[in-house]
PDB file of C-alpha atoms in Angstrom:
ATOM      1  CA  MET X   1      -4.611 -49.902 -18.295  1.00 51.00           C
ATOM      2  CA  GLU X   2      -2.503 -53.198 -19.046  1.00 47.00           C
ATOM      3  CA  VAL X   3       0.794 -51.199 -17.900  1.00 46.00           C
ATOM      4  CA  VAL X   4      -0.053 -50.535 -14.770  1.00 48.00           C
ATOM      5  CA  ASN X   5      -2.073 -53.901 -13.557  1.00 47.00           C
ATOM      6  CA  ALA X   6       0.923 -55.018 -11.521  1.00 45.00           C
ATOM      7  CA  THR X   7       0.178 -51.942  -8.999  1.00 48.00           C
ATOM      8  CA  VAL X   8      -3.168 -53.061  -8.256  1.00 48.00           C
ATOM      9  CA  GLY X   9      -2.258 -55.488  -5.994  1.00 46.00           C
ATOM     10  CA  ALA X  10      -0.849 -52.557  -3.518  1.00 47.00           C
ATOM     11  CA  LEU X  11      -3.966 -50.504  -3.862  1.00 49.00           C
ATOM     12  CA  ASN X  12      -7.546 -50.131  -1.954  1.00 48.00           C
ATOM     13  CA  GLN X  13     -10.118 -48.317  -1.638  1.00 53.00           C
ATOM     14  CA  THR X  14      -9.457 -46.151   1.314  1.00 57.00           C
ATOM     15  CA  GLN X  15      -6.148 -44.760  -0.612  1.00 84.00           C
ATOM     16  CA  ASP X  16      -6.127 -40.777  -1.379  1.00 91.00           C
ATOM     17  CA  TYR X  17      -4.985 -40.159  -5.022  1.00 94.00           C
ATOM     18  CA  PHE X  18      -1.478 -39.055  -4.507  1.00 94.00           C
ATOM     19  CA  SER X  19      -1.227 -42.572  -2.353  1.00 93.00           C
ATOM     20  CA  VAL X  20      -2.032 -43.774  -5.692  1.00 94.00           C
ATOM     21  CA  LEU X  21      -0.017 -42.132  -7.397  1.00 94.00           C
ATOM     22  CA  ASP X  22       3.215 -42.855  -5.411  1.00 94.00           C
ATOM     23  CA  GLU X  23       2.271 -46.664  -6.273  1.00 93.00           C
ATOM     24  CA  VAL X  24       1.708 -46.139  -9.870  1.00 93.00           C
ATOM     25  CA  SER X  25       5.463 -44.413  -9.530  1.00 92.00           C
ATOM     26  CA  LYS X  26       7.060 -46.690  -8.079  1.00 92.00           C
ATOM     27  CA  TYR X  27       5.529 -49.591  -9.965  1.00 90.00           C
ATOM     28  CA  ASN X  28       6.019 -48.198 -13.381  1.00 91.00           C
ATOM     29  CA  VAL X  29       9.065 -45.849 -13.298  1.00 90.00           C
ATOM     30  CA  ASN X  30       9.197 -45.680 -17.568  1.00 93.00           C
ATOM     31  CA  LEU X  31       6.212 -43.906 -17.954  1.00 94.00           C
ATOM     32  CA  SER X  32       6.255 -40.219 -17.834  1.00 95.00           C
ATOM     33  CA  TYR X  33       4.581 -38.126 -15.064  1.00 96.00           C
ATOM     34  CA  ALA X  34       2.100 -37.029 -17.184  1.00 96.00           C
ATOM     35  CA  GLU X  35       1.288 -40.753 -17.867  1.00 96.00           C
ATOM     36  CA  LYS X  36       1.517 -41.584 -14.306  1.00 96.00           C
ATOM     37  CA  LEU X  37      -0.594 -38.786 -13.594  1.00 97.00           C
ATOM     38  CA  TRP X  38      -3.889 -40.336 -15.977  1.00 97.00           C
ATOM     39  CA  ALA X  39      -2.790 -43.746 -14.597  1.00 96.00           C
ATOM     40  CA  ALA X  40      -3.344 -43.247 -10.982  1.00 96.00           C
ATOM     41  CA  TRP X  41      -6.791 -41.066 -11.597  1.00 96.00           C
ATOM     42  CA  TYR X  42      -8.118 -44.094 -13.673  1.00 96.00           C
ATOM     43  CA  MET X  43      -6.683 -46.461 -10.969  1.00 95.00           C
ATOM     44  CA  TYR X  44      -8.056 -44.176  -7.710  1.00 95.00           C
ATOM     45  CA  MET X  45     -11.533 -43.707  -8.950  1.00 94.00           C
ATOM     46  CA  GLN X  46     -11.891 -47.307  -9.889  1.00 93.00           C
ATOM     47  CA  ASN X  47     -15.139 -46.167 -12.661  1.00 94.00           C
ATOM     48  CA  ASP X  48     -13.573 -45.373 -15.897  1.00 95.00           C
ATOM     49  CA  THR X  49     -16.959 -43.871 -16.636  1.00 94.00           C
ATOM     50  CA  LEU X  50     -16.796 -41.427 -14.024  1.00 95.00           C
ATOM     51  CA  ALA X  51     -13.084 -40.806 -13.741  1.00 96.00           C
ATOM     52  CA  THR X  52     -13.604 -39.995 -17.718  1.00 96.00           C
ATOM     53  CA  GLY X  53     -16.831 -37.902 -17.171  1.00 95.00           C
ATOM     54  CA  ILE X  54     -15.307 -35.894 -14.242  1.00 96.00           C
ATOM     55  CA  MET X  55     -12.008 -35.167 -16.317  1.00 96.00           C
ATOM     56  CA  SER X  56     -13.723 -34.260 -19.573  1.00 96.00           C
ATOM     57  CA  PHE X  57     -16.156 -31.789 -18.036  1.00 96.00           C
ATOM     58  CA  VAL X  58     -13.661 -30.189 -15.599  1.00 96.00           C
ATOM     59  CA  LEU X  59     -11.348 -29.916 -18.704  1.00 97.00           C
ATOM     60  CA  HIS X  60     -13.827 -27.919 -20.582  1.00 96.00           C
ATOM     61  CA  GLU X  61     -14.924 -25.746 -18.072  1.00 97.00           C
ATOM     62  CA  LEU X  62     -11.214 -24.787 -17.101  1.00 97.00           C
ATOM     63  CA  VAL X  63     -10.324 -24.318 -20.777  1.00 97.00           C
ATOM     64  CA  TYR X  64     -13.795 -22.322 -21.700  1.00 97.00           C
ATOM     65  CA  PHE X  65     -13.542 -19.543 -19.544  1.00 97.00           C
ATOM     66  CA  GLY X  66      -9.636 -19.852 -18.667  1.00 97.00           C
ATOM     67  CA  ARG X  67      -9.527 -18.818 -22.618  1.00 97.00           C
ATOM     68  CA  CYS X  68     -11.935 -16.052 -21.929  1.00 96.00           C
ATOM     69  CA  ILE X  69     -10.448 -14.359 -19.553  1.00 95.00           C
ATOM     70  CA  PRO X  70      -7.506 -12.880 -21.530  1.00 96.00           C
ATOM     71  CA  PHE X  71      -9.906 -11.221 -23.552  1.00 96.00           C
ATOM     72  CA  MET X  72     -11.984  -9.672 -20.930  1.00 94.00           C
ATOM     73  CA  ILE X  73      -9.024  -8.251 -20.097  1.00 94.00           C
ATOM     74  CA  MET X  74      -8.056  -7.275 -23.135  1.00 95.00           C
ATOM     75  CA  ASP X  75     -11.161  -5.139 -23.756  1.00 94.00           C
ATOM     76  CA  LYS X  76     -10.218  -3.134 -20.862  1.00 92.00           C
ATOM     77  CA  ILE X  77      -6.627  -2.488 -22.101  1.00 94.00           C
ATOM     78  CA  PRO X  78      -6.304   0.978 -24.308  1.00 94.00           C
ATOM     79  CA  TYR X  79      -3.277  -0.693 -26.404  1.00 96.00           C
ATOM     80  CA  PHE X  80      -5.836  -3.921 -27.559  1.00 95.00           C
ATOM     81  CA  GLN X  81      -8.340  -1.791 -29.410  1.00 94.00           C
ATOM     82  CA  GLN X  82      -6.146  -0.947 -32.714  1.00 95.00           C
ATOM     83  CA  TYR X  83      -6.844  -5.342 -33.056  1.00 96.00           C
ATOM     84  CA  LYS X  84     -10.787  -4.817 -32.317  1.00 96.00           C
ATOM     85  CA  LEU X  85     -13.023  -5.678 -35.698  1.00 95.00           C
ATOM     86  CA  GLN X  86     -16.113  -3.395 -33.994  1.00 92.00           C
ATOM     87  CA  LYS X  87     -14.470  -0.924 -31.906  1.00 90.00           C
ATOM     88  CA  GLU X  88     -18.057   0.665 -31.629  1.00 88.00           C
ATOM     89  CA  LYS X  89     -19.108  -2.207 -30.207  1.00 89.00           C
ATOM     90  CA  MET X  90     -17.394  -2.915 -27.006  1.00 90.00           C
ATOM     91  CA  PRO X  91     -19.275  -5.768 -24.636  1.00 90.00           C
ATOM     92  CA  THR X  92     -20.381  -4.347 -21.281  1.00 90.00           C
ATOM     93  CA  LEU X  93     -19.309  -6.096 -18.018  1.00 89.00           C
ATOM     94  CA  LYS X  94     -23.106  -6.720 -17.666  1.00 92.00           C
ATOM     95  CA  GLU X  95     -23.257  -8.366 -20.898  1.00 93.00           C
ATOM     96  CA  GLN X  96     -20.505 -10.534 -20.339  1.00 93.00           C
ATOM     97  CA  TRP X  97     -21.622 -11.749 -17.151  1.00 93.00           C
ATOM     98  CA  ASP X  98     -25.361 -12.217 -18.330  1.00 94.00           C
ATOM     99  CA  CYS X  99     -23.658 -14.304 -21.284  1.00 96.00           C
ATOM    100  CA  ALA X 100     -21.376 -16.348 -18.936  1.00 95.00           C
ATOM    101  CA  ALA X 101     -24.389 -17.319 -16.401  1.00 95.00           C
ATOM    102  CA  ILE X 102     -26.536 -18.674 -19.668  1.00 95.00           C
ATOM    103  CA  VAL X 103     -23.472 -19.963 -20.961  1.00 95.00           C
ATOM    104  CA  LEU X 104     -22.863 -22.301 -17.541  1.00 94.00           C
ATOM    105  CA  VAL X 105     -26.429 -23.236 -17.253  1.00 93.00           C
ATOM    106  CA  SER X 106     -25.955 -24.841 -21.060  1.00 92.00           C
ATOM    107  CA  HIS X 107     -23.004 -26.726 -20.120  1.00 93.00           C
ATOM    108  CA  PHE X 108     -24.907 -28.495 -17.206  1.00 92.00           C
ATOM    109  CA  THR X 109     -27.955 -29.143 -19.177  1.00 90.00           C
ATOM    110  CA  ALA X 110     -27.036 -29.739 -23.009  1.00 87.00           C
ATOM    111  CA  GLU X 111     -23.149 -30.403 -22.546  1.00 89.00           C
ATOM    112  CA  LEU X 112     -22.971 -32.322 -19.887  1.00 89.00           C
ATOM    113  CA  PRO X 113     -25.334 -35.540 -21.260  1.00 87.00           C
ATOM    114  CA  GLN X 114     -22.499 -35.342 -24.122  1.00 84.00           C
ATOM    115  CA  ILE X 115     -19.848 -35.686 -22.239  1.00 88.00           C
ATOM    116  CA  TRP X 116     -21.220 -38.552 -19.963  1.00 87.00           C
ATOM    117  CA  PHE X 117     -22.415 -40.274 -22.604  1.00 89.00           C
ATOM    118  CA  PHE X 118     -19.381 -40.282 -24.343  1.00 90.00           C
ATOM    119  CA  HIS X 119     -17.056 -42.634 -22.264  1.00 91.00           C
ATOM    120  CA  PRO X 120     -19.470 -45.792 -23.076  1.00 92.00           C
ATOM    121  CA  ILE X 121     -20.177 -44.817 -26.291  1.00 92.00           C
ATOM    122  CA  ALA X 122     -16.494 -44.484 -27.454  1.00 93.00           C
ATOM    123  CA  THR X 123     -15.249 -47.456 -25.600  1.00 94.00           C
ATOM    124  CA  TYR X 124     -17.882 -49.253 -27.461  1.00 94.00           C
ATOM    125  CA  PHE X 125     -16.332 -48.477 -30.648  1.00 94.00           C
ATOM    126  CA  GLY X 126     -12.507 -49.629 -29.098  1.00 95.00           C
ATOM    127  CA  ILE X 127     -10.955 -46.131 -27.893  1.00 96.00           C
ATOM    128  CA  GLU X 128      -7.932 -46.487 -26.087  1.00 96.00           C
ATOM    129  CA  TYR X 129      -7.474 -44.423 -22.717  1.00 95.00           C
ATOM    130  CA  GLY X 130      -5.067 -46.238 -20.989  1.00 94.00           C
ATOM    131  CA  VAL X 131      -0.984 -45.544 -21.199  1.00 95.00           C
ATOM    132  CA  PRO X 132       1.477 -45.263 -22.418  1.00 95.00           C
ATOM    133  CA  PHE X 133       0.058 -42.180 -24.659  1.00 97.00           C
ATOM    134  CA  PRO X 134       0.209 -41.924 -28.338  1.00 97.00           C
ATOM    135  CA  SER X 135       3.148 -40.300 -30.189  1.00 97.00           C
ATOM    136  CA  ILE X 136       2.923 -36.558 -31.220  1.00 97.00           C
ATOM    137  CA  TRP X 137       2.783 -37.298 -34.997  1.00 97.00           C
ATOM    138  CA  LYS X 138      -0.037 -39.561 -34.496  1.00 98.00           C
ATOM    139  CA  MET X 139      -2.069 -37.313 -32.726  1.00 98.00           C
ATOM    140  CA  ALA X 140      -1.428 -34.597 -34.697  1.00 98.00           C
ATOM    141  CA  TRP X 141      -2.476 -36.261 -37.992  1.00 98.00           C
ATOM    142  CA  GLN X 142      -5.757 -37.580 -36.296  1.00 98.00           C
ATOM    143  CA  ILE X 143      -6.359 -33.945 -34.740  1.00 98.00           C
ATOM    144  CA  ALA X 144      -6.335 -32.762 -38.667  1.00 98.00           C
ATOM    145  CA  ILE X 145      -8.228 -35.142 -39.888  1.00 98.00           C
ATOM    146  CA  ILE X 146     -10.852 -34.513 -37.388  1.00 98.00           C
ATOM    147  CA  PHE X 147     -10.543 -30.802 -38.152  1.00 98.00           C
ATOM    148  CA  VAL X 148     -11.513 -31.182 -41.571  1.00 98.00           C
ATOM    149  CA  MET X 149     -14.532 -33.455 -40.593  1.00 98.00           C
ATOM    150  CA  GLU X 150     -16.042 -30.979 -38.160  1.00 98.00           C
ATOM    151  CA  ASP X 151     -15.408 -28.102 -40.249  1.00 98.00           C
ATOM    152  CA  ALA X 152     -17.655 -30.142 -42.753  1.00 98.00           C
ATOM    153  CA  TRP X 153     -20.284 -31.138 -40.400  1.00 97.00           C
ATOM    154  CA  HIS X 154     -20.584 -27.312 -38.718  1.00 98.00           C
ATOM    155  CA  TYR X 155     -21.072 -25.607 -42.486  1.00 97.00           C
ATOM    156  CA  TRP X 156     -23.919 -27.416 -43.759  1.00 97.00           C
ATOM    157  CA  PHE X 157     -25.753 -27.541 -40.334  1.00 96.00           C
ATOM    158  CA  HIS X 158     -24.760 -24.141 -39.340  1.00 97.00           C
ATOM    159  CA  ARG X 159     -25.769 -23.117 -43.100  1.00 96.00           C
ATOM    160  CA  CYS X 160     -29.488 -25.156 -42.343  1.00 96.00           C
ATOM    161  CA  LEU X 161     -29.770 -23.066 -39.170  1.00 96.00           C
ATOM    162  CA  HIS X 162     -30.014 -20.059 -41.088  1.00 95.00           C
ATOM    163  CA  TYR X 163     -33.190 -20.720 -42.997  1.00 92.00           C
ATOM    164  CA  GLY X 164     -36.808 -19.942 -42.006  1.00 89.00           C
ATOM    165  CA  LYS X 165     -38.356 -21.530 -38.737  1.00 93.00           C
ATOM    166  CA  LEU X 166     -34.914 -23.062 -37.801  1.00 95.00           C
ATOM    167  CA  TYR X 167     -33.113 -19.785 -37.781  1.00 95.00           C
ATOM    168  CA  LYS X 168     -36.091 -17.979 -35.477  1.00 94.00           C
ATOM    169  CA  THR X 169     -36.721 -21.281 -33.508  1.00 95.00           C
ATOM    170  CA  ILE X 170     -33.143 -22.521 -32.659  1.00 95.00           C
ATOM    171  CA  HIS X 171     -30.134 -20.060 -33.990  1.00 96.00           C
ATOM    172  CA  LYS X 172     -31.473 -16.836 -33.363  1.00 95.00           C
ATOM    173  CA  MET X 173     -30.255 -16.737 -29.742  1.00 95.00           C
ATOM    174  CA  HIS X 174     -26.747 -17.236 -30.739  1.00 96.00           C
ATOM    175  CA  HIS X 175     -26.965 -13.831 -32.829  1.00 95.00           C
ATOM    176  CA  THR X 176     -28.048 -11.912 -29.598  1.00 94.00           C
ATOM    177  CA  TYR X 177     -24.496 -10.090 -29.931  1.00 92.00           C
ATOM    178  CA  SER X 178     -24.095  -8.538 -33.445  1.00 91.00           C
ATOM    179  CA  ALA X 179     -20.340  -7.947 -32.294  1.00 92.00           C
ATOM    180  CA  PRO X 180     -19.169 -11.409 -30.937  1.00 93.00           C
ATOM    181  CA  PHE X 181     -16.891 -11.919 -27.558  1.00 95.00           C
ATOM    182  CA  GLY X 182     -15.536 -15.057 -26.099  1.00 95.00           C
ATOM    183  CA  LEU X 183     -17.880 -15.813 -23.926  1.00 95.00           C
ATOM    184  CA  ALA X 184     -20.271 -16.046 -26.797  1.00 96.00           C
ATOM    185  CA  ALA X 185     -18.754 -18.882 -28.746  1.00 96.00           C
ATOM    186  CA  GLU X 186     -21.054 -21.277 -26.684  1.00 95.00           C
ATOM    187  CA  TYR X 187     -24.049 -19.056 -26.113  1.00 96.00           C
ATOM    188  CA  ALA X 188     -26.742 -20.777 -27.828  1.00 95.00           C
ATOM    189  CA  SER X 189     -29.889 -22.858 -27.726  1.00 94.00           C
ATOM    190  CA  PRO X 190     -29.851 -26.024 -26.246  1.00 92.00           C
ATOM    191  CA  ILE X 191     -31.101 -27.637 -29.549  1.00 92.00           C
ATOM    192  CA  GLU X 192     -27.830 -25.689 -31.264  1.00 95.00           C
ATOM    193  CA  THR X 193     -25.749 -26.863 -28.763  1.00 92.00           C
ATOM    194  CA  MET X 194     -26.430 -30.697 -29.174  1.00 90.00           C
ATOM    195  CA  LEU X 195     -26.396 -30.475 -33.150  1.00 92.00           C
ATOM    196  CA  LEU X 196     -23.203 -28.641 -33.823  1.00 93.00           C
ATOM    197  CA  GLY X 197     -21.747 -30.712 -30.445  1.00 90.00           C
ATOM    198  CA  MET X 198     -22.208 -33.324 -32.541  1.00 92.00           C
ATOM    199  CA  GLY X 199     -19.881 -32.445 -35.043  1.00 95.00           C
ATOM    200  CA  VAL X 200     -17.218 -31.806 -32.221  1.00 95.00           C
ATOM    201  CA  VAL X 201     -17.610 -35.426 -30.471  1.00 93.00           C
ATOM    202  CA  GLY X 202     -18.752 -37.183 -33.616  1.00 94.00           C
ATOM    203  CA  SER X 203     -16.072 -36.793 -35.595  1.00 96.00           C
ATOM    204  CA  PRO X 204     -13.769 -37.891 -33.504  1.00 96.00           C
ATOM    205  CA  VAL X 205     -15.851 -41.392 -33.188  1.00 95.00           C
ATOM    206  CA  LEU X 206     -16.276 -41.740 -36.633  1.00 96.00           C
ATOM    207  CA  LEU X 207     -12.559 -41.631 -37.103  1.00 97.00           C
ATOM    208  CA  LEU X 208     -12.337 -44.320 -34.463  1.00 96.00           C
ATOM    209  CA  PHE X 209     -15.268 -46.262 -36.357  1.00 96.00           C
ATOM    210  CA  ILE X 210     -13.338 -45.888 -39.677  1.00 96.00           C
ATOM    211  CA  THR X 211      -9.764 -46.769 -38.239  1.00 95.00           C
ATOM    212  CA  GLY X 212     -10.167 -48.367 -35.246  1.00 94.00           C
ATOM    213  CA  ASP X 213      -7.512 -46.329 -33.420  1.00 96.00           C
ATOM    214  CA  LEU X 214      -7.739 -43.245 -31.375  1.00 97.00           C
ATOM    215  CA  HIS X 215      -6.876 -42.542 -27.811  1.00 98.00           C
ATOM    216  CA  LEU X 216      -9.068 -40.566 -25.344  1.00 97.00           C
ATOM    217  CA  LEU X 217      -5.895 -38.195 -24.918  1.00 98.00           C
ATOM    218  CA  THR X 218      -6.263 -37.223 -28.455  1.00 98.00           C
ATOM    219  CA  MET X 219      -9.681 -36.450 -27.908  1.00 97.00           C
ATOM    220  CA  TYR X 220      -8.878 -34.070 -25.251  1.00 97.00           C
ATOM    221  CA  VAL X 221      -6.313 -32.070 -27.037  1.00 98.00           C
ATOM    222  CA  TRP X 222      -8.674 -31.772 -29.955  1.00 98.00           C
ATOM    223  CA  ILE X 223     -11.210 -30.706 -27.687  1.00 97.00           C
ATOM    224  CA  ILE X 224      -8.789 -27.805 -26.418  1.00 97.00           C
ATOM    225  CA  LEU X 225      -7.611 -26.603 -30.001  1.00 98.00           C
ATOM    226  CA  ARG X 226     -11.367 -26.504 -31.185  1.00 98.00           C
ATOM    227  CA  LEU X 227     -12.442 -24.656 -27.865  1.00 97.00           C
ATOM    228  CA  PHE X 228      -9.393 -22.288 -28.673  1.00 97.00           C
ATOM    229  CA  GLN X 229     -10.822 -21.880 -31.904  1.00 97.00           C
ATOM    230  CA  ALA X 230     -14.164 -21.199 -31.429  1.00 97.00           C
ATOM    231  CA  ILE X 231     -13.274 -18.477 -28.719  1.00 97.00           C
ATOM    232  CA  ASP X 232     -10.748 -16.707 -30.800  1.00 97.00           C
ATOM    233  CA  ALA X 233     -13.244 -16.745 -34.127  1.00 97.00           C
ATOM    234  CA  HIS X 234     -16.190 -14.981 -31.419  1.00 96.00           C
ATOM    235  CA  SER X 235     -13.072 -12.779 -29.531  1.00 96.00           C
ATOM    236  CA  GLY X 236     -13.711  -9.897 -31.998  1.00 95.00           C
ATOM    237  CA  TYR X 237     -10.044  -9.394 -32.021  1.00 97.00           C
ATOM    238  CA  ASP X 238      -7.743  -9.768 -35.056  1.00 96.00           C
ATOM    239  CA  PHE X 239      -4.239 -10.113 -34.320  1.00 96.00           C
ATOM    240  CA  PRO X 240      -1.268  -9.907 -36.478  1.00 96.00           C
ATOM    241  CA  TRP X 241       0.085 -12.889 -34.956  1.00 95.00           C
ATOM    242  CA  SER X 242      -3.226 -14.597 -35.486  1.00 96.00           C
ATOM    243  CA  LEU X 243      -3.249 -18.024 -37.390  1.00 96.00           C
ATOM    244  CA  ARG X 244      -5.196 -16.685 -40.551  1.00 95.00           C
ATOM    245  CA  HIS X 245      -2.279 -14.482 -40.947  1.00 95.00           C
ATOM    246  CA  PHE X 246       0.215 -17.699 -41.743  1.00 96.00           C
ATOM    247  CA  LEU X 247      -2.634 -20.274 -43.082  1.00 95.00           C
ATOM    248  CA  PRO X 248      -4.666 -18.509 -45.572  1.00 93.00           C
ATOM    249  CA  VAL X 249      -7.429 -21.035 -45.603  1.00 96.00           C
ATOM    250  CA  TRP X 250      -7.482 -20.852 -41.610  1.00 97.00           C
ATOM    251  CA  ALA X 251     -11.414 -18.799 -40.580  1.00 95.00           C
ATOM    252  CA  GLY X 252     -10.693 -16.435 -37.935  1.00 93.00           C
ATOM    253  CA  ALA X 253     -11.747 -13.882 -35.916  1.00 96.00           C
ATOM    254  CA  ASP X 254     -12.468 -11.924 -39.325  1.00 93.00           C
ATOM    255  CA  HIS X 255     -14.536 -14.487 -40.907  1.00 94.00           C
ATOM    256  CA  HIS X 256     -17.059 -15.197 -38.173  1.00 95.00           C
ATOM    257  CA  ASP X 257     -17.158 -11.488 -37.035  1.00 94.00           C
ATOM    258  CA  VAL X 258     -18.566 -10.853 -40.569  1.00 93.00           C
ATOM    259  CA  HIS X 259     -21.045 -13.319 -39.886  1.00 95.00           C
ATOM    260  CA  HIS X 260     -22.668 -11.926 -36.694  1.00 94.00           C
ATOM    261  CA  GLU X 261     -22.391  -8.833 -38.195  1.00 90.00           C
ATOM    262  CA  LYS X 262     -24.146  -9.341 -41.463  1.00 88.00           C
ATOM    263  CA  PHE X 263     -25.995 -12.211 -40.274  1.00 89.00           C
ATOM    264  CA  ILE X 264     -25.413 -14.812 -43.102  1.00 87.00           C
ATOM    265  CA  GLY X 265     -22.793 -15.832 -44.726  1.00 92.00           C
ATOM    266  CA  ASN X 266     -19.368 -17.160 -43.743  1.00 95.00           C
ATOM    267  CA  TYR X 267     -20.903 -20.510 -42.290  1.00 96.00           C
ATOM    268  CA  ALA X 268     -17.766 -22.678 -42.074  1.00 96.00           C
ATOM    269  CA  SER X 269     -16.049 -22.920 -38.575  1.00 95.00           C
ATOM    270  CA  SER X 270     -12.290 -23.127 -38.903  1.00 97.00           C
ATOM    271  CA  PHE X 271     -11.493 -23.025 -42.465  1.00 97.00           C
ATOM    272  CA  ARG X 272     -12.964 -20.924 -45.476  1.00 96.00           C
ATOM    273  CA  TRP X 273     -12.811 -23.635 -48.306  1.00 97.00           C
ATOM    274  CA  TRP X 274     -16.537 -24.499 -47.902  1.00 97.00           C
ATOM    275  CA  ASP X 275     -17.793 -20.899 -48.058  1.00 96.00           C
ATOM    276  CA  TYR X 276     -15.176 -19.834 -51.087  1.00 94.00           C
ATOM    277  CA  MET X 277     -16.317 -23.111 -52.787  1.00 95.00           C
ATOM    278  CA  LEU X 278     -20.143 -22.679 -52.470  1.00 95.00           C
ATOM    279  CA  ASP X 279     -20.004 -19.040 -52.846  1.00 92.00           C
ATOM    280  CA  THR X 280     -21.455 -18.423 -48.983  1.00 94.00           C
ATOM    281  CA  GLU X 281     -18.599 -15.966 -48.296  1.00 93.00           C
ATOM    282  CA  ALA X 282     -19.689 -12.510 -46.570  1.00 87.00           C
ATOM    283  CA  GLY X 283     -18.224  -8.865 -46.522  1.00 78.00           C
ATOM    284  CA  ALA X 284     -16.722  -6.353 -48.366  1.00 76.00           C
ATOM    285  CA  GLU X 285     -14.040  -8.419 -49.975  1.00 78.00           C
ATOM    286  CA  ALA X 286     -16.236 -11.250 -51.036  1.00 75.00           C
ATOM    287  CA  SER X 287     -19.336  -9.017 -52.535  1.00 72.00           C
ATOM    288  CA  LYS X 288     -16.392  -6.844 -54.874  1.00 76.00           C
ATOM    289  CA  ARG X 289     -15.520 -10.674 -56.044  1.00 77.00           C
ATOM    290  CA  ARG X 290     -19.357 -11.199 -56.870  1.00 72.00           C
ATOM    291  CA  LEU X 291     -19.022  -8.203 -58.796  1.00 70.00           C
ATOM    292  CA  GLU X 292     -16.155  -8.518 -60.858  1.00 73.00           C
ATOM    293  CA  LYS X 293     -17.067 -11.793 -61.583  1.00 75.00           C
ATOM    294  CA  LYS X 294     -20.428 -10.525 -62.521  1.00 72.00           C
ATOM    295  CA  MET X 295     -19.305  -7.945 -64.682  1.00 74.00           C
ATOM    296  CA  ALA X 296     -16.502 -10.036 -66.558  1.00 75.00           C
ATOM    297  CA  LYS X 297     -19.284 -12.454 -67.652  1.00 74.00           C
ATOM    298  CA  ILE X 298     -21.250  -9.574 -68.768  1.00 72.00           C
ATOM    299  CA  ARG X 299     -18.234  -8.376 -70.906  1.00 74.00           C
ATOM    300  CA  ALA X 300     -17.781 -11.824 -72.327  1.00 73.00           C
ATOM    301  CA  GLN X 301     -21.533 -11.905 -73.074  1.00 73.00           C
ATOM    302  CA  LYS X 302     -21.433  -8.315 -75.102  1.00 72.00           C
ATOM    303  CA  LYS X 303     -18.173 -10.451 -77.017  1.00 74.00           C
ATOM    304  CA  THR X 304     -19.928 -13.472 -78.381  1.00 71.00           C
ATOM    305  CA  GLN X 305     -22.945 -10.965 -79.238  1.00 65.00           C
TER     306      GLN X 305
END
């Protein structure tokens, strides 16, 4: 945090956060307000691991449950039922409450250790967490790469979790709800949470290892977008404005909803290409394409006879 070093002498441990913020603002006028808030937080905490851990966990909880609330409200508004994928399977308030309780326990037991140890691991590989922030362009291309990396990780591990004992002992819990809803995005066993979470946290670390260039803010934007993607995919709603209608390779809720309904196929998280290339797509359209390919192959064989 070199840009705020001039402030250190003016601070002491007895000052509250807003006093630290005032000092940072006074000595670093060229920083944006968001950068001043960020710098003041780390200077106030005086323990970077603790500062990152608390900020990461609070961010995760606010984004996760905050993103789920709008879908819970939509469930009670008749207008939105036209966009519901499995209209006959509306989640009850009890189901959502029970799900939220289990997810919250998982956050504290399975996800908190990953969140807490991220800072020392990432700093070992050279992550930046000072100010000023990286440019929007740099964050955009790095996040795009991370999306592709995590999607590959998710596809293969998710597909493996659908085989034999792995499904029964680990992944079956996530399939409790055949018609998923937003809160069910992270409703999973601790082992699955850690396995798939390694892709979410490990992909940025791998990019950092390869390029030697990644900022913690980029990591946070990635986490927010990935949470939005996961919750939207489990929401059970496919809107005309959903991203998959504008970006055909995007998976979307229709892709993952079928996975929960059929219990197989559509293993990828964000994109459709792995399922398309490896013929693991699920649903009526995929079955129709397979039948057409099979019939075309039979017709071609008859012509050669």
